[in-house]
């Protein structure tokens, strides 16, 4: 068992907000918001609180909503410095052969990461998805393994991927609840909505093969605050959508599987968004990457690393209710040992009310800490020895 050093601070909040612990009972009384879909879920992004659900654990084909996980691994690679926005990605014969939605990449054609991501987020390009998968993992099969590893890491029990695209294949499935968790994770990377929230764009703009992209998520244009995330459709899956919207500082995620038409899909998601924004509010507490403390590191080039929030943190409440006396508890892992990678968990932050945890989130390393060489360790030990000897 790892040992922790705990720091407890009491934060008194006088606002017009209420503790989210009171929400669960009320949600059980909520009448059925959506209809004519196989499954659905509505969550608040920062807390992950479920505001509404219908058959949300049912395993169903996700179609192109699969690309939410594909985009998540792309954004993670960029965040960790393993991929750059301007790197040119080469298209293989295999990637160019993808059917379904595509941006018509040709074998050997190169596009930047930024262009490929536009092709995935706006145009749902299967070819672009596979090209990026091959760049990051060497092959689509290896990338799919990474997708399933990430699903396990996120605790998803009703998801298994067979490809990066969502093209129909047996044994490829997810659930509304799992898809919402993937979307929550993807939205940690705020840059993603610059792509998913774009209604139209162009690829190969200054060539004779100029290609117009139009977002398949029409709510991006017609519902204020919607800026993502991904539609899906196959004959088996029917019309699916994972949508996100932000209003008055609150971001929510709405997912539907198996709607009979795109119009009906959009109507049901709209109902959930309207419900969320009319009934709930959030109070932002911390932004992502906000420094919370310093975690000590042994045998590293640096003796400590900044512990930062891994995601935005807020309190969620019903509108008009009040709260106070929220405690903030910070636990930093003791005697962390180098090497440490950027994003590694180094602690936990908890928001507590009346002795109960109302929000818990990992604290992560702000930067990499490499292992110190023997000479650095010798000088450090020698310095400690001389200090002790000089007393």
Short mmCIF file of C-alpha atoms in Angstrom, two decimals:
data_model
loop_
_atom_site.label_atom_id
_atom_site.label_comp_id
_atom_site.label_asym_id
_atom_site.label_seq_id
_atom_site.Cartn_x
_atom_site.Cartn_y
_atom_site.Cartn_z
CA UNK A 1 0.00 0.00 0.00
CA UNK A 2 1.26 3.42 -0.91
CA UNK A 3 1.50 5.88 1.94
CA UNK A 4 -0.07 9.29 1.63
CA UNK A 5 0.56 12.62 3.21
CA UNK A 6 -2.71 14.42 3.74
CA UNK A 7 -3.43 18.10 3.77
CA UNK A 8 -6.90 19.17 4.89
CA UNK A 9 -8.21 22.63 4.19
CA UNK A 10 -11.68 23.91 4.90
CA UNK A 11 -13.22 26.02 2.23
CA UNK A 12 -16.33 27.91 3.22
CA UNK A 13 -18.49 28.68 0.23
CA UNK A 14 -21.37 31.08 0.52
CA UNK A 15 -23.18 30.82 -2.79
CA UNK A 16 -26.63 30.03 -4.08
CA UNK A 17 -25.61 26.42 -4.69
CA UNK A 18 -26.62 23.11 -3.15
CA UNK A 19 -24.65 19.97 -2.37
CA UNK A 20 -25.08 17.29 -5.06
CA UNK A 21 -25.69 14.59 -2.45
CA UNK A 22 -29.33 15.65 -2.43
CA UNK A 23 -29.80 15.05 -6.13
CA UNK A 24 -30.02 11.27 -6.37
CA UNK A 25 -33.46 10.82 -4.83
CA UNK A 26 -34.95 13.55 -6.96
CA UNK A 27 -33.57 12.05 -10.15
CA UNK A 28 -35.38 8.79 -9.44
CA UNK A 29 -38.64 10.72 -9.72
CA UNK A 30 -37.75 12.25 -13.09
CA UNK A 31 -40.31 11.32 -15.73
CA UNK A 32 -39.04 9.73 -18.93
CA UNK A 33 -37.45 12.55 -20.87
CA UNK A 34 -36.62 10.78 -24.12
CA UNK A 35 -38.46 8.29 -26.28
CA UNK A 36 -37.94 6.41 -29.51
CA UNK A 37 -34.30 5.53 -28.78
CA UNK A 38 -32.71 2.28 -27.61
CA UNK A 39 -30.68 3.88 -24.85
CA UNK A 40 -29.69 7.30 -23.55
CA UNK A 41 -27.80 9.09 -20.80
CA UNK A 42 -27.27 12.67 -19.66
CA UNK A 43 -24.35 13.65 -17.41
CA UNK A 44 -22.72 16.82 -16.11
CA UNK A 45 -19.14 16.85 -17.36
CA UNK A 46 -17.12 18.08 -14.38
CA UNK A 47 -18.69 15.82 -11.74
CA UNK A 48 -19.78 12.97 -14.00
CA UNK A 49 -23.14 13.08 -12.21
CA UNK A 50 -25.90 11.21 -14.06
CA UNK A 51 -28.88 13.52 -14.54
CA UNK A 52 -30.95 11.09 -16.60
CA UNK A 53 -30.54 7.62 -18.06
CA UNK A 54 -32.50 5.04 -20.02
CA UNK A 55 -31.09 1.54 -20.61
CA UNK A 56 -27.66 3.19 -20.34
CA UNK A 57 -25.77 -0.08 -19.70
CA UNK A 58 -27.15 -1.90 -22.75
CA UNK A 59 -24.42 -3.08 -25.13
CA UNK A 60 -25.09 -1.73 -28.62
CA UNK A 61 -23.15 -0.97 -31.81
CA UNK A 62 -21.77 2.60 -31.50
CA UNK A 63 -21.10 3.19 -35.21
CA UNK A 64 -18.87 6.25 -35.74
CA UNK A 65 -19.16 7.33 -32.10
CA UNK A 66 -16.26 4.86 -31.83
CA UNK A 67 -14.12 7.75 -33.07
CA UNK A 68 -14.52 9.45 -29.67
CA UNK A 69 -11.99 6.93 -28.34
CA UNK A 70 -9.85 7.36 -31.47
CA UNK A 71 -9.79 11.13 -30.92
CA UNK A 72 -9.08 10.66 -27.21
CA UNK A 73 -5.89 8.70 -27.92
CA UNK A 74 -4.84 11.29 -30.50
CA UNK A 75 -5.32 14.13 -27.99
CA UNK A 76 -3.45 12.19 -25.29
CA UNK A 77 -0.51 11.69 -27.64
CA UNK A 78 -0.42 15.41 -28.42
CA UNK A 79 -0.64 16.31 -24.73
CA UNK A 80 2.28 14.01 -23.89
CA UNK A 81 4.44 15.35 -26.72
CA UNK A 82 4.36 12.10 -28.70
CA UNK A 83 2.62 13.82 -31.62
CA UNK A 84 2.58 17.41 -32.90
CA UNK A 85 -0.18 19.35 -34.59
CA UNK A 86 1.93 20.09 -37.67
CA UNK A 87 3.42 16.63 -38.15
CA UNK A 88 2.61 15.23 -41.59
CA UNK A 89 0.84 11.88 -41.47
CA UNK A 90 1.30 9.59 -44.46
CA UNK A 91 -1.66 7.57 -45.77
CA UNK A 92 -1.12 3.86 -46.35
CA UNK A 93 -2.81 1.76 -49.03
CA UNK A 94 -4.89 0.16 -46.30
CA UNK A 95 -6.03 3.46 -44.77
CA UNK A 96 -6.98 4.80 -48.20
CA UNK A 97 -9.09 1.67 -48.86
CA UNK A 98 -11.56 2.35 -46.03
CA UNK A 99 -15.21 2.53 -47.08
CA UNK A 100 -18.07 4.43 -45.51
CA UNK A 101 -17.53 8.06 -44.47
CA UNK A 102 -14.18 9.29 -45.76
CA UNK A 103 -12.17 12.31 -46.84
CA UNK A 104 -10.87 10.39 -49.87
CA UNK A 105 -7.23 10.15 -48.89
CA UNK A 106 -5.02 8.67 -51.59
CA UNK A 107 -2.20 6.19 -50.93
CA UNK A 108 0.92 8.16 -50.07
CA UNK A 109 -1.00 11.41 -49.46
CA UNK A 110 0.14 13.42 -46.45
CA UNK A 111 -1.89 15.65 -44.18
CA UNK A 112 -0.98 17.28 -40.87
CA UNK A 113 -2.36 15.97 -37.59
CA UNK A 114 -4.57 19.06 -37.47
CA UNK A 115 -6.01 18.34 -40.92
CA UNK A 116 -6.53 14.67 -40.15
CA UNK A 117 -8.35 15.53 -36.93
CA UNK A 118 -10.64 17.91 -38.82
CA UNK A 119 -11.36 15.06 -41.21
CA UNK A 120 -12.27 12.78 -38.29
CA UNK A 121 -14.18 15.25 -36.10
CA UNK A 122 -16.17 17.00 -38.83
CA UNK A 123 -16.28 14.55 -41.73
CA UNK A 124 -16.12 11.30 -39.73
CA UNK A 125 -13.34 10.12 -42.04
CA UNK A 126 -12.67 6.41 -41.66
CA UNK A 127 -9.56 6.75 -43.79
CA UNK A 128 -8.19 9.55 -41.59
CA UNK A 129 -8.93 7.49 -38.45
CA UNK A 130 -6.94 4.53 -39.73
CA UNK A 131 -4.06 6.73 -40.94
CA UNK A 132 -3.76 8.27 -37.46
CA UNK A 133 -4.03 4.84 -35.82
CA UNK A 134 -1.16 3.55 -37.96
CA UNK A 135 0.97 6.57 -37.07
CA UNK A 136 0.41 6.17 -33.32
CA UNK A 137 0.58 2.39 -32.98
CA UNK A 138 2.08 1.03 -36.20
CA UNK A 139 -1.12 -0.69 -37.31
CA UNK A 140 -4.85 -0.42 -36.82
CA UNK A 141 -4.84 -3.69 -34.87
CA UNK A 142 -2.23 -2.40 -32.42
CA UNK A 143 -4.15 0.86 -32.03
CA UNK A 144 -7.36 -1.07 -31.30
CA UNK A 145 -5.48 -2.80 -28.48
CA UNK A 146 -4.65 0.65 -27.10
CA UNK A 147 -8.32 1.61 -27.37
CA UNK A 148 -9.38 -1.43 -25.37
CA UNK A 149 -6.61 -0.83 -22.83
CA UNK A 150 -7.89 2.71 -22.36
CA UNK A 151 -11.44 1.42 -21.97
CA UNK A 152 -10.24 -0.84 -19.15
CA UNK A 153 -8.31 2.04 -17.56
CA UNK A 154 -11.51 4.11 -17.55
CA UNK A 155 -13.44 1.24 -15.94
CA UNK A 156 -15.73 0.66 -18.93
CA UNK A 157 -17.44 -2.71 -18.53
CA UNK A 158 -19.72 -2.60 -21.58
CA UNK A 159 -17.30 -1.60 -24.33
CA UNK A 160 -15.11 -3.58 -26.70
CA UNK A 161 -13.56 -2.30 -29.91
CA UNK A 162 -12.68 -4.22 -33.06
CA UNK A 163 -11.69 -1.21 -35.20
CA UNK A 164 -10.99 2.53 -35.01
CA UNK A 165 -13.91 3.61 -37.16
CA UNK A 166 -17.15 1.97 -36.02
CA UNK A 167 -17.66 0.15 -39.32
CA UNK A 168 -19.94 -2.86 -38.66
CA UNK A 169 -18.23 -5.95 -37.26
CA UNK A 170 -19.38 -8.56 -34.75
CA UNK A 171 -18.28 -8.08 -31.16
CA UNK A 172 -17.76 -4.32 -31.50
CA UNK A 173 -20.00 -2.62 -28.94
CA UNK A 174 -20.38 0.05 -26.29
CA UNK A 175 -23.10 1.55 -24.09
CA UNK A 176 -24.51 5.01 -23.53
CA UNK A 177 -22.96 5.16 -20.05
CA UNK A 178 -19.53 4.11 -21.31
CA UNK A 179 -19.69 6.51 -24.23
CA UNK A 180 -20.44 9.36 -21.82
CA UNK A 181 -17.33 8.48 -19.79
CA UNK A 182 -15.20 8.47 -22.96
CA UNK A 183 -16.63 11.85 -23.93
CA UNK A 184 -15.94 13.20 -20.43
CA UNK A 185 -12.33 12.09 -20.75
CA UNK A 186 -11.94 13.55 -24.25
CA UNK A 187 -13.31 16.90 -23.11
CA UNK A 188 -10.40 17.27 -20.68
CA UNK A 189 -8.54 18.43 -23.76
CA UNK A 190 -10.26 21.74 -24.44
CA UNK A 191 -8.74 22.07 -27.93
CA UNK A 192 -10.92 19.21 -29.18
CA UNK A 193 -14.05 21.37 -29.37
CA UNK A 194 -12.26 23.67 -31.84
CA UNK A 195 -12.62 20.72 -34.21
CA UNK A 196 -15.85 19.03 -33.11
CA UNK A 197 -17.61 22.40 -32.76
CA UNK A 198 -16.78 23.48 -36.31
CA UNK A 199 -19.78 23.27 -38.63
CA UNK A 200 -17.86 23.42 -41.89
CA UNK A 201 -14.29 23.56 -43.11
CA UNK A 202 -12.11 22.69 -46.09
CA UNK A 203 -9.27 20.28 -46.72
CA UNK A 204 -6.75 20.63 -49.58
CA UNK A 205 -8.00 24.22 -49.77
CA UNK A 206 -5.35 25.60 -52.12
CA UNK A 207 -5.42 22.71 -54.56
CA UNK A 208 -7.62 21.51 -57.39
CA UNK A 209 -8.89 18.78 -55.02
CA UNK A 210 -10.47 21.17 -52.52
CA UNK A 211 -12.75 19.15 -50.22
CA UNK A 212 -15.66 20.64 -48.28
CA UNK A 213 -16.39 19.22 -44.84
CA UNK A 214 -19.82 19.66 -43.25
CA UNK A 215 -20.42 18.49 -39.69
CA UNK A 216 -22.83 15.57 -39.45
CA UNK A 217 -23.86 16.94 -36.03
CA UNK A 218 -26.38 19.59 -37.05
CA UNK A 219 -26.90 20.67 -33.43
CA UNK A 220 -23.52 22.41 -33.67
CA UNK A 221 -25.27 24.93 -35.88
CA UNK A 222 -28.79 24.91 -34.50
CA UNK A 223 -28.46 24.55 -30.68
CA UNK A 224 -26.63 27.37 -28.87
CA UNK A 225 -23.65 26.06 -26.92
CA UNK A 226 -23.29 22.70 -28.69
CA UNK A 227 -19.68 22.16 -29.76
CA UNK A 228 -19.39 18.40 -30.27
CA UNK A 229 -18.89 15.58 -30.17
CA UNK A 230 -19.70 12.76 -32.63
CA UNK A 231 -22.55 11.27 -34.61
CA UNK A 232 -22.88 7.68 -35.76
CA UNK A 233 -24.98 5.71 -38.21
CA UNK A 234 -25.09 2.23 -39.66
CA UNK A 235 -28.06 0.13 -40.72
CA UNK A 236 -27.63 -1.94 -37.56
CA UNK A 237 -26.87 0.87 -35.09
CA UNK A 238 -29.43 3.32 -36.53
CA UNK A 239 -28.86 7.01 -35.67
CA UNK A 240 -26.61 7.71 -32.69
CA UNK A 241 -25.13 10.87 -31.18
CA UNK A 242 -22.85 11.87 -28.35
CA UNK A 243 -23.38 15.61 -27.93
CA UNK A 244 -21.93 18.17 -25.56
CA UNK A 245 -23.01 21.70 -24.81
CA UNK A 246 -21.93 24.48 -22.48
CA UNK A 247 -24.07 27.21 -20.95
CA UNK A 248 -23.47 29.54 -17.99
CA UNK A 249 -20.27 27.68 -17.10
CA UNK A 250 -21.91 24.24 -17.00
CA UNK A 251 -20.99 21.57 -19.57
CA UNK A 252 -23.17 18.52 -20.10
CA UNK A 253 -22.92 15.40 -22.24
CA UNK A 254 -25.96 13.71 -23.82
CA UNK A 255 -25.80 10.32 -25.57
CA UNK A 256 -28.43 8.46 -27.59
CA UNK A 257 -28.19 5.09 -29.32
CA UNK A 258 -30.58 3.65 -31.89
CA UNK A 259 -32.88 6.46 -32.99
CA UNK A 260 -34.86 5.78 -36.20
CA UNK A 261 -33.98 9.06 -37.94
CA UNK A 262 -31.41 11.83 -37.62
CA UNK A 263 -34.23 14.31 -36.96
CA UNK A 264 -35.54 12.19 -34.09
CA UNK A 265 -32.02 11.73 -32.73
CA UNK A 266 -31.48 15.50 -32.61
CA UNK A 267 -34.89 16.07 -31.03
CA UNK A 268 -34.21 13.62 -28.19
CA UNK A 269 -30.77 15.07 -27.46
CA UNK A 270 -32.30 18.56 -27.48
CA UNK A 271 -34.79 17.46 -24.81
CA UNK A 272 -31.99 16.27 -22.56
CA UNK A 273 -29.96 19.43 -23.01
CA UNK A 274 -32.99 21.60 -22.27
CA UNK A 275 -33.67 19.57 -19.12
CA UNK A 276 -30.08 19.90 -17.86
CA UNK A 277 -29.82 23.64 -18.36
CA UNK A 278 -33.25 24.37 -16.89
CA UNK A 279 -32.81 22.26 -13.75
CA UNK A 280 -29.12 22.36 -12.76
CA UNK A 281 -26.19 24.68 -12.27
CA UNK A 282 -22.51 24.31 -11.46
CA UNK A 283 -20.02 26.30 -9.44
CA UNK A 284 -16.50 25.99 -10.92
CA UNK A 285 -13.85 25.13 -8.33
CA UNK A 286 -10.68 24.39 -10.30
CA UNK A 287 -9.55 24.51 -13.90
CA UNK A 288 -7.63 21.64 -15.48
CA UNK A 289 -3.85 21.79 -14.91
CA UNK A 290 -4.25 24.05 -11.86
CA UNK A 291 -1.41 23.55 -9.34
CA UNK A 292 -2.64 22.17 -6.02
CA UNK A 293 0.61 21.19 -4.28
CA UNK A 294 4.14 19.83 -4.57
CA UNK A 295 4.71 16.07 -4.44
CA UNK A 296 8.15 14.95 -3.23
CA UNK A 297 10.13 12.73 -5.61
CA UNK A 298 13.03 10.47 -4.61
CA UNK A 299 15.97 9.75 -6.91
CA UNK A 300 14.78 12.29 -9.49
CA UNK A 301 16.60 15.12 -11.23
CA UNK A 302 14.14 17.35 -9.37
CA UNK A 303 13.22 16.77 -5.76
CA UNK A 304 9.53 17.48 -6.33
CA UNK A 305 6.91 17.83 -9.02
CA UNK A 306 3.85 20.07 -9.20
CA UNK A 307 0.62 18.18 -8.57
CA UNK A 308 -2.09 19.59 -10.85
CA UNK A 309 -5.75 18.88 -11.46
CA UNK A 310 -6.34 16.34 -14.21
CA UNK A 311 -9.72 17.82 -15.19
CA UNK A 312 -11.99 20.78 -14.45
CA UNK A 313 -13.71 20.45 -11.05
CA UNK A 314 -17.07 21.92 -10.13
CA UNK A 315 -19.92 21.49 -7.67
CA UNK A 316 -23.25 20.51 -9.22
CA UNK A 317 -26.58 21.54 -7.71
CA UNK A 318 -30.24 21.96 -8.44
CA UNK A 319 -31.01 25.56 -9.30
CA UNK A 320 -31.83 27.86 -6.44
CA UNK A 321 -30.56 25.67 -3.60
CA UNK A 322 -27.81 26.71 -1.18
CA UNK A 323 -24.73 25.17 0.34
CA UNK A 324 -21.76 26.01 2.53
CA UNK A 325 -18.98 24.34 4.52
CA UNK A 326 -17.32 22.39 1.74
CA UNK A 327 -14.00 20.87 2.79
CA UNK A 328 -11.12 20.37 0.41
CA UNK A 329 -8.89 17.39 1.18
CA UNK A 330 -5.62 16.90 -0.68
CA UNK A 331 -3.68 13.63 -0.53
CA UNK A 332 -0.23 13.58 -2.11
CA UNK A 333 1.59 10.30 -2.56
CA UNK A 334 4.63 10.09 -0.32
CA UNK A 335 8.05 8.98 -1.57
CA UNK A 336 7.28 8.96 -5.26
CA UNK A 337 10.21 7.46 -7.14
CA UNK A 338 11.58 8.75 -10.45
CA UNK A 339 11.14 8.41 -13.33
CA UNK A 340 7.72 10.06 -13.47
CA UNK A 341 5.91 10.84 -16.72
CA UNK A 342 3.77 13.90 -17.31
CA UNK A 343 0.21 13.00 -16.38
CA UNK A 344 1.11 10.22 -13.91
CA UNK A 345 -1.11 10.16 -10.85
CA UNK A 346 0.62 11.68 -7.83
CA UNK A 347 -2.32 12.26 -5.51
CA UNK A 348 -6.02 12.87 -5.06
CA UNK A 349 -8.24 15.85 -4.37
CA UNK A 350 -11.57 15.38 -2.60
CA UNK A 351 -14.39 17.83 -1.99
CA UNK A 352 -16.36 16.87 1.10
CA UNK A 353 -19.55 17.99 2.79
CA UNK A 354 -20.82 16.74 6.14
CA UNK A 355 -18.06 14.13 6.16
CA UNK A 356 -19.09 12.67 2.80
CA UNK A 357 -17.07 12.81 -0.41
CA UNK A 358 -19.08 14.68 -3.04
CA UNK A 359 -16.30 14.82 -5.64
CA UNK A 360 -13.01 12.96 -6.01
CA UNK A 361 -10.45 13.42 -8.76
CA UNK A 362 -6.81 12.43 -9.44
CA UNK A 363 -3.95 14.89 -9.17
CA UNK A 364 -1.27 14.33 -11.79
CA UNK A 365 2.33 15.33 -12.46
CA UNK A 366 2.59 18.60 -14.35
CA UNK A 367 5.79 17.54 -16.09
CA UNK A 368 8.21 14.68 -16.53
CA UNK A 369 10.79 14.00 -13.81
CA UNK A 370 13.71 11.94 -15.06
CA UNK A 371 15.76 9.65 -12.89
CA UNK A 372 18.87 11.34 -11.50
CA UNK A 373 22.25 9.97 -12.54
CA UNK A 374 24.72 8.61 -9.99
CA UNK A 375 26.73 11.84 -10.08
CA UNK A 376 23.69 13.96 -9.24
CA UNK A 377 22.79 11.62 -6.40
CA UNK A 378 26.38 11.66 -5.14
CA UNK A 379 26.52 15.47 -5.14
CA UNK A 380 23.16 15.60 -3.39
CA UNK A 381 24.30 13.11 -0.74
CA UNK A 382 27.66 14.88 -0.35
CA UNK A 383 25.86 18.20 0.13
CA UNK A 384 23.67 16.69 2.83
CA UNK A 385 26.77 15.16 4.48
CA UNK A 386 28.67 18.46 4.56
CA UNK A 387 25.64 20.30 5.93
CA UNK A 388 25.28 17.76 8.68
CA UNK A 389 29.02 17.91 9.43
CA UNK A 390 29.00 21.69 9.66
CA UNK A 391 26.50 21.84 12.50
#
